[in-house]
Tab-separated table of C-alpha atoms and ligand atoms in Angstrom:
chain	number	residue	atom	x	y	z
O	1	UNK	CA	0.000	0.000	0.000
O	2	UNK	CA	1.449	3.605	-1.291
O	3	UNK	CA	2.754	5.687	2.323
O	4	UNK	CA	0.176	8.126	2.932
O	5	UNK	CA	1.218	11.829	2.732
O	6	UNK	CA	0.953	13.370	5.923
O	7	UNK	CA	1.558	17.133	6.127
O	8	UNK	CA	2.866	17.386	9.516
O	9	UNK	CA	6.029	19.184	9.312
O	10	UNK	CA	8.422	20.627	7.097
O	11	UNK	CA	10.961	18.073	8.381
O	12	UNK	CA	9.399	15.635	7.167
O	13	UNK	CA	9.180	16.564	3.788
O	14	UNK	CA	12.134	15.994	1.334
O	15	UNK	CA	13.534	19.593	-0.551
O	16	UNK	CA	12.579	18.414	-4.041
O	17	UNK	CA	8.928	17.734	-2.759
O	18	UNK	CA	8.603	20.950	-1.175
O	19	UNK	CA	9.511	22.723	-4.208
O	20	UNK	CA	7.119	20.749	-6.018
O	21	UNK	CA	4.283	21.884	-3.622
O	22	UNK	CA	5.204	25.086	-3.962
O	23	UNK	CA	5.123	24.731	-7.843
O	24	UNK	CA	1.924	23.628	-7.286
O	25	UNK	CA	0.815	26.449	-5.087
O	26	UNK	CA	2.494	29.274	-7.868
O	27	UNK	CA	0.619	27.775	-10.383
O	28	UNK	CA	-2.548	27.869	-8.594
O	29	UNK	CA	-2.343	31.544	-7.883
O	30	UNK	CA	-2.794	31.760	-11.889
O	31	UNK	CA	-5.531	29.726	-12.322
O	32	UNK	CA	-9.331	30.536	-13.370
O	33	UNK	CA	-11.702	29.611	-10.586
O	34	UNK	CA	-13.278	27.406	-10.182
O	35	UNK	CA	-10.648	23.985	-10.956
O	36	UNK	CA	-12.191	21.011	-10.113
O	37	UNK	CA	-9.073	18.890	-9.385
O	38	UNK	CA	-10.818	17.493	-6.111
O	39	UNK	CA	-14.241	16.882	-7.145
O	40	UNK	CA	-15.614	14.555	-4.659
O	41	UNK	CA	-13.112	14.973	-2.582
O	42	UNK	CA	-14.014	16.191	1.258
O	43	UNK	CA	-11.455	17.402	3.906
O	44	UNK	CA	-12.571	17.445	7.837
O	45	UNK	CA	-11.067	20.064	9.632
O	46	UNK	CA	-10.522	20.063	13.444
O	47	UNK	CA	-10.185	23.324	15.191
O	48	UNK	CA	-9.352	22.667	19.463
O	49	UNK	CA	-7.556	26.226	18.746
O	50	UNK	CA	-8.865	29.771	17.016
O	51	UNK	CA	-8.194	30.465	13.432
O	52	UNK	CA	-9.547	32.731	10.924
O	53	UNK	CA	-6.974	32.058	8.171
O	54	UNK	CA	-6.202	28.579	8.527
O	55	UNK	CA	-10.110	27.943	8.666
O	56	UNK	CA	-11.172	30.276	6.120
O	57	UNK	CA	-8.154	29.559	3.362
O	58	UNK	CA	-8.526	25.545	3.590
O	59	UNK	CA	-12.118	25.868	3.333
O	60	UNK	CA	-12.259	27.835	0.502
O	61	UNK	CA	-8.925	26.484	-1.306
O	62	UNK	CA	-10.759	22.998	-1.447
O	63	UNK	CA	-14.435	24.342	-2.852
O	64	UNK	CA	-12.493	25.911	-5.568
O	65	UNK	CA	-10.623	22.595	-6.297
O	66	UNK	CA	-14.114	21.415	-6.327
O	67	UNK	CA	-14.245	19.761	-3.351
O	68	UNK	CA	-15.895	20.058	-0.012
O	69	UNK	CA	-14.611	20.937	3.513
O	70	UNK	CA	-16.779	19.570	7.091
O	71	UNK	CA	-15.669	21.737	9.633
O	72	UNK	CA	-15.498	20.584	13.597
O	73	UNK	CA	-14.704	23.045	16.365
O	74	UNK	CA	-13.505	21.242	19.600
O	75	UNK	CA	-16.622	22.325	21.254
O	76	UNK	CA	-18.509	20.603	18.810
O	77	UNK	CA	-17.333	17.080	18.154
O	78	UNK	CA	-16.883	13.935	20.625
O	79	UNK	CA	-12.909	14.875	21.675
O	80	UNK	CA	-14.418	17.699	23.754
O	81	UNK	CA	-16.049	14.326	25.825
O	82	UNK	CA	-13.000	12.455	25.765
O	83	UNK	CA	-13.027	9.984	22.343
O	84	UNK	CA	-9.771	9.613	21.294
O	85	UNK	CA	-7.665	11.527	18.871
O	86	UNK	CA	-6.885	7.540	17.611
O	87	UNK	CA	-10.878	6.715	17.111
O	88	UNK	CA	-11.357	10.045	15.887
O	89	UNK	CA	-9.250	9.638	13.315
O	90	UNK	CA	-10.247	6.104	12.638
O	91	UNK	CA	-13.603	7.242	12.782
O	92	UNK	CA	-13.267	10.003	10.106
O	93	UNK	CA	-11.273	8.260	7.647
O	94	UNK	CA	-14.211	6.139	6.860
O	95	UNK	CA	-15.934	9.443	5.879
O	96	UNK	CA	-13.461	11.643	4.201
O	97	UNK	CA	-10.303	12.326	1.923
O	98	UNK	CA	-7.783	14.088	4.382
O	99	UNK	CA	-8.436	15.667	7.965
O	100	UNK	CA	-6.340	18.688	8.840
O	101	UNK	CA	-5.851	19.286	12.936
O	102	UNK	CA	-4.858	22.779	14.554
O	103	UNK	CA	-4.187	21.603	18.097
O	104	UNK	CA	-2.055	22.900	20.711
O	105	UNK	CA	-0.120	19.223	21.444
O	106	UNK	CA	1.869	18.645	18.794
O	107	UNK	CA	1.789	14.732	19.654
O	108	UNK	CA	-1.947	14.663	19.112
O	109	UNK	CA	-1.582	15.478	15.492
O	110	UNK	CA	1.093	12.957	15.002
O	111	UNK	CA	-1.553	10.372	16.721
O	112	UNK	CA	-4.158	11.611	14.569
O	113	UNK	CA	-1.374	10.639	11.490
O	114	UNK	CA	-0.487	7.262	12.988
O	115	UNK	CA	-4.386	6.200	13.202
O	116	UNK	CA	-5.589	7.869	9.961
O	117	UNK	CA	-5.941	5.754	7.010
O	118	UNK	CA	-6.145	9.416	5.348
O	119	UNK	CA	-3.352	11.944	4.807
O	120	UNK	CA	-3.472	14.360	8.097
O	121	UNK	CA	-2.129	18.020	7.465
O	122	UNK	CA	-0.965	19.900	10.716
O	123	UNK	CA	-3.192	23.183	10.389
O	124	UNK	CA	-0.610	24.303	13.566
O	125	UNK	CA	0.608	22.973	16.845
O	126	UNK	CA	2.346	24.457	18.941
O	127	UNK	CA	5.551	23.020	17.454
O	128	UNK	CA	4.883	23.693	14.010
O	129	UNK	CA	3.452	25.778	11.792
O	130	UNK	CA	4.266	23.854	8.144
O	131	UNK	CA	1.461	25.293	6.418
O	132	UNK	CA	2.175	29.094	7.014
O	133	UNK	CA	5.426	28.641	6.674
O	134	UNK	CA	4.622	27.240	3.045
O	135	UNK	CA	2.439	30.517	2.044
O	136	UNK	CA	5.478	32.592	3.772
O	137	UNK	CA	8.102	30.546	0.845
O	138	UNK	CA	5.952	31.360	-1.586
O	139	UNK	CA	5.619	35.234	-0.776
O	140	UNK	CA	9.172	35.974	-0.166
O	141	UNK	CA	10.113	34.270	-3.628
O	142	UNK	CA	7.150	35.952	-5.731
O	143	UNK	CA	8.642	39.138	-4.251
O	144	UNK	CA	12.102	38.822	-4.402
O	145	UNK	CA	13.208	35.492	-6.145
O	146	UNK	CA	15.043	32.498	-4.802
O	147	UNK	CA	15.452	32.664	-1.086
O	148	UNK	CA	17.956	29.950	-1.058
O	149	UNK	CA	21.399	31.989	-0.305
O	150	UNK	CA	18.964	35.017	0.877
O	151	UNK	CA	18.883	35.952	4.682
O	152	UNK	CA	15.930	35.649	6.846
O	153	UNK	CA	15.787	36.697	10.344
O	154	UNK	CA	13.442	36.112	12.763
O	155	UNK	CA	13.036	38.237	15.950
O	156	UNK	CA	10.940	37.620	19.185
O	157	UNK	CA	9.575	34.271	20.358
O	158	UNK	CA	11.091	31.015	18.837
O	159	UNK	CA	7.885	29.785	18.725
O	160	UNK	CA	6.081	26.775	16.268
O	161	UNK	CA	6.819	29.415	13.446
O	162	UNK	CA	10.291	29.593	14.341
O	163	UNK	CA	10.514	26.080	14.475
O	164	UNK	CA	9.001	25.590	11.446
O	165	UNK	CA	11.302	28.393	9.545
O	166	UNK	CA	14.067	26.099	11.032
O	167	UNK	CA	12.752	22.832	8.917
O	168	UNK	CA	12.387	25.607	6.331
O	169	UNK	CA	16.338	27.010	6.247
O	170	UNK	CA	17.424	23.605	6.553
O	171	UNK	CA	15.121	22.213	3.428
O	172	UNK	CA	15.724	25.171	1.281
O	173	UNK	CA	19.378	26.524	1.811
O	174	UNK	CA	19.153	29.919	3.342
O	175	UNK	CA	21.008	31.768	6.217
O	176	UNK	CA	18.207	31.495	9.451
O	177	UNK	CA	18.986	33.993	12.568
O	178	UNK	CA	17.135	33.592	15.460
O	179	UNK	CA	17.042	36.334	18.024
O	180	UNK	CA	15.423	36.037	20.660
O	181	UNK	CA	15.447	35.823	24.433
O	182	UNK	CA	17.683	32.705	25.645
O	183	UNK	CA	14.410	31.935	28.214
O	184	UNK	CA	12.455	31.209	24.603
O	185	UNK	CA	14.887	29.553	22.778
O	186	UNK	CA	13.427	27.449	19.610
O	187	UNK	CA	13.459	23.780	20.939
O	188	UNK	CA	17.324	22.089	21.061
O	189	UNK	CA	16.103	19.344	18.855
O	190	UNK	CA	14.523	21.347	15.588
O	191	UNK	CA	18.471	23.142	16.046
O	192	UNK	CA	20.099	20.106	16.655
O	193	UNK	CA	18.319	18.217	13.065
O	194	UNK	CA	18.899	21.626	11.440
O	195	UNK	CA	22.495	21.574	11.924
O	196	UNK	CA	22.763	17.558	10.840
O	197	UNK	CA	21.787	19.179	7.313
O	198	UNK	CA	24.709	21.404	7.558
O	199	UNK	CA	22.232	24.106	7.565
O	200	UNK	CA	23.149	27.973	8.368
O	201	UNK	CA	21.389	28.798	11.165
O	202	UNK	CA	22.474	31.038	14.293
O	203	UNK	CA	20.507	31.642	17.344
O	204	UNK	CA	21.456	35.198	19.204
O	205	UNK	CA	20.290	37.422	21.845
O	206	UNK	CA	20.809	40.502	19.945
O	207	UNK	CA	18.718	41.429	17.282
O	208	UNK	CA	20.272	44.578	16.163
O	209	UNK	CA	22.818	41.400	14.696
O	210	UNK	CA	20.494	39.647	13.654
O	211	UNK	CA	18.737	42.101	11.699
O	212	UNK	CA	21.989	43.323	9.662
O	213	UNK	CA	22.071	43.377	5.947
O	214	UNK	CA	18.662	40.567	6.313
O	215	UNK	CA	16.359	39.862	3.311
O	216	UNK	CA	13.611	39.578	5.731
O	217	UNK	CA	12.545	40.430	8.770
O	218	UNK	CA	9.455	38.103	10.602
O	219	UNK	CA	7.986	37.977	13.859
O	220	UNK	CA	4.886	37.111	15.416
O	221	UNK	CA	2.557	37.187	18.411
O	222	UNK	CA	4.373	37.150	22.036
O	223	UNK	CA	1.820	35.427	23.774
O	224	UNK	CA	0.946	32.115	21.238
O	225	UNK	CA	-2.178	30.152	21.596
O	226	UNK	CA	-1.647	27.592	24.636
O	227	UNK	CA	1.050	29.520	25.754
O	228	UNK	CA	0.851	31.466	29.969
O	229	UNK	CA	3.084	34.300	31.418
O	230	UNK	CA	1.643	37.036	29.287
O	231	UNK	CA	3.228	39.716	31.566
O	232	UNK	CA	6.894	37.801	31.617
O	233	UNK	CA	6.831	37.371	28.022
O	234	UNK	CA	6.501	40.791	27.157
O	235	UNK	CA	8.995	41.946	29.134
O	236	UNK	CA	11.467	39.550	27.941
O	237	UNK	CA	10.366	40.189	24.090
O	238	UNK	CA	10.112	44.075	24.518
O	239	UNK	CA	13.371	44.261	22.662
O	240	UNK	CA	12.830	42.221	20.344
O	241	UNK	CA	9.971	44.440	18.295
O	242	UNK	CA	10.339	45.009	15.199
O	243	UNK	CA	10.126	48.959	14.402
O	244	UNK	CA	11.609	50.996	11.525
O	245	UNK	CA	15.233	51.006	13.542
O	246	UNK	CA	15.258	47.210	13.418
O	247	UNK	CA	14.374	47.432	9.929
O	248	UNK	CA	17.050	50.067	8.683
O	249	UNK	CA	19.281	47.330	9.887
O	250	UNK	CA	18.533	45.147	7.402
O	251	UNK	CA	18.755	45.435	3.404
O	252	UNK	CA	16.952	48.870	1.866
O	253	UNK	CA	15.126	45.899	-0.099
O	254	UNK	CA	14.208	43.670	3.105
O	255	UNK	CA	10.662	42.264	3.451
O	256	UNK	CA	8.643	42.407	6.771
O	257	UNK	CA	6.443	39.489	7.368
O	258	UNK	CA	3.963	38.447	10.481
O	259	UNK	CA	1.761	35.564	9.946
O	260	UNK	CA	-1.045	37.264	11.725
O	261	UNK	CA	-3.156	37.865	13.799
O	262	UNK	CA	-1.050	41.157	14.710
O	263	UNK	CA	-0.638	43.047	17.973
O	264	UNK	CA	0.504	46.323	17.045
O	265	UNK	CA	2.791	48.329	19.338
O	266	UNK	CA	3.438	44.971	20.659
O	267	UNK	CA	5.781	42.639	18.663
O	268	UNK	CA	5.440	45.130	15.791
O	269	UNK	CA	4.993	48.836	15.376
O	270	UNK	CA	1.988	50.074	13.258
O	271	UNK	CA	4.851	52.281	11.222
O	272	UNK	CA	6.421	48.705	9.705
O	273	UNK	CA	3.620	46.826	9.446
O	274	UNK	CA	1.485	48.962	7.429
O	275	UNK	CA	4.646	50.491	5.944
O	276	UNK	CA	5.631	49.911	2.239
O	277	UNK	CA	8.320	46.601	3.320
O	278	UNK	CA	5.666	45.029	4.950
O	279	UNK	CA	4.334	42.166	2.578
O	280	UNK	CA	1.785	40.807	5.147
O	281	UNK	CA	-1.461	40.498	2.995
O	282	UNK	CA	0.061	38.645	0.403
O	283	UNK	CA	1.114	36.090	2.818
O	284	UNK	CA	-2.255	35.937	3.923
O	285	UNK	CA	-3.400	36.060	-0.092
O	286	UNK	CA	-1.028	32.935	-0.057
O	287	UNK	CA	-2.337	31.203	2.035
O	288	UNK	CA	-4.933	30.484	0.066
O	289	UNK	CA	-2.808	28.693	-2.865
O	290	UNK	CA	-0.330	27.378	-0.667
O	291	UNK	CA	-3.223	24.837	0.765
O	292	UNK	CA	-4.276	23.942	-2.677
O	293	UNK	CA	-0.504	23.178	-3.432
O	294	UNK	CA	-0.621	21.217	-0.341
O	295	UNK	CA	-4.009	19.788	-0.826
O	296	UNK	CA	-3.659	18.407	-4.093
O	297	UNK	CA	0.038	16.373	-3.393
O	298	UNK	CA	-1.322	14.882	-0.225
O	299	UNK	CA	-4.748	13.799	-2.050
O	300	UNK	CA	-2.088	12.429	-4.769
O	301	UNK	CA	-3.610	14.969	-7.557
O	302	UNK	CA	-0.367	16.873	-8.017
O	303	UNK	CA	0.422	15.064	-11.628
O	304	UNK	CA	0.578	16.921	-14.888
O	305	UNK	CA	-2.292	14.915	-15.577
O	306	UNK	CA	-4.490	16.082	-12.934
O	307	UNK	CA	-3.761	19.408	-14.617
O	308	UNK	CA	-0.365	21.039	-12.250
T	1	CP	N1	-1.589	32.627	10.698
T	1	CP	C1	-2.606	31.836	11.063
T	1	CP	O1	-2.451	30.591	11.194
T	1	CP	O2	-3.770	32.486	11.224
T	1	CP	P1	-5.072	31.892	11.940
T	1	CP	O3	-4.700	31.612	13.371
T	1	CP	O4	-6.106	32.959	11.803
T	1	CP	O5	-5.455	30.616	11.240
């Protein structure tokens, strides 16, 4: 029986089959609406956590590949009562094509994978956050070309996006600095398979260093979903905003990204992200195509047959 494909992390996922979701994603973007590549096809979606772009972009990327999408908040399924993430996921995979999870334990999603007889796609965790990530690859290249080579810095928590940029800069060969506060270091194991790959990744406390000559600049949220100490955290990420100082430090050209939802004056001032580097709607915009791209390999409708 073929392996299923899980989307689970970017780790995971070998560099020439990234690239080819990506293709997939790019090629999307151009595409008259409505392309019926997953007719039939349904996708169950499990939100235990808040989203407004993770919800709204898979549900819509899948009705324009002609498909269908059943949405279940946490609140309103059986795992709010104590079934199993492994008999959900049994469960559902009599019913649909692919489940995607946004979760806060990272390990349910992986038990949702091990029990599904479907692909599972990791909507976020708070280890990862593959999918964003993806939509974040494709907007720094349609702006500014190949970001192997190119530097990307991110400042503030090292957080499930951090994590996942690490997969990222390890997959794709560019330069990844980390700044951020030693207390929220990204987790000693992402590093740690990073630097197996011989990839370029440093991990500092300052990010006036970090920011120099950078191709982009990306932060998010200080206070994640599942995450407590909202008063620590911001003291010990108050220097790591990013305002128009930070972003003179990097290259005239540099891009500012956030993944959103925004807190400005917080992580970000209102001067960069609504100023002309910042690049944030299209990665939201991208979103959108980066879930078909995603969709369609792990549904196995990614050949030039199936119209990519
Ligand atoms: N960036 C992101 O995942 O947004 P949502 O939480 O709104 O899905």
């Amino acid at each position: 029986m073929a392996r299923l494909r899980h989307f689970l992390d970017l780790s995971d996922i070998e560099t020439a089959t990234l690239r080819h979701v990506l293709a997939l994603a790019v090629a999307r973007k151009g595409k008259a609406r409505p392309e019926p590549l997953l007719a039939g096809k349904t996708l169950a979606m499990i939100f235990e956590e808040p989203s407004t772009r993770t919800r709204v972009s898979f549900e819509v990327a899948i009705t324009q590949l002609g498909g269908h999408a059943v949405v279940l908040d946490s609140a309103g399924s059986q795992l709010s009562r104590g079934e199993t993430v492994a008999d959900t996921a049994r469960t559902l995979s009599r019913y649909v094509d692919a489940i995607m999870l946004r979760t806060v334990d990272h390990e349910r999603t992986r038990e949702m994978a091990q029990n599904a007889g479907v692909p599972v796609i990791n909507g976020l965790s708070h280890r990862s956050h593959p999918c964003q990530v993806m939509a974040d690859l494709m907007t720094f290249e349609e702006h500014r070309g190949a970001i192997a080579g190119k530097i990307v810095t991110w400042t503030g928590d090292g957080n499930n996006m951090a994590n996942s940029w690490i997969h990222a800069a390890a997959r794709l060969g560019f330069t990844l600095r980390i700044a951020c506060p030693p207390e929220l270091s990204p987790r000693a194991e992402d590093l740690n398979w990073a630097a197996g790959l011989g990839a370029d990744i440093v991990v500092t406390a300052d990010p006036q260093a970090a920011a120099a000559g950078a191709d982009l600049i990306a932060t998010d949220t200080w206070v994640s979903m599942g995450d407590d100490q909202t008063e620590r955290r911001h003291n010990l990420l108050a220097p790591y905003r990013v305002d128009s100082h930070l972003m003179a430090r990097a290259k005239p050209t540099a891009l500012f990204m956030h993944c959103l939802p925004a807190h400005r004056g917080e992580e970000v001032t209102a001067e960069v992200m609504d100023g002309p580097q910042s690049v944030v709607w299209d990665e939201a915009e991208n979103r959108l195509h980066a879930q078909k791209g995603i969709l369609l390999w792990c549904l196995g409708a990614d050949s030039p047959g199936h119209g990519s």
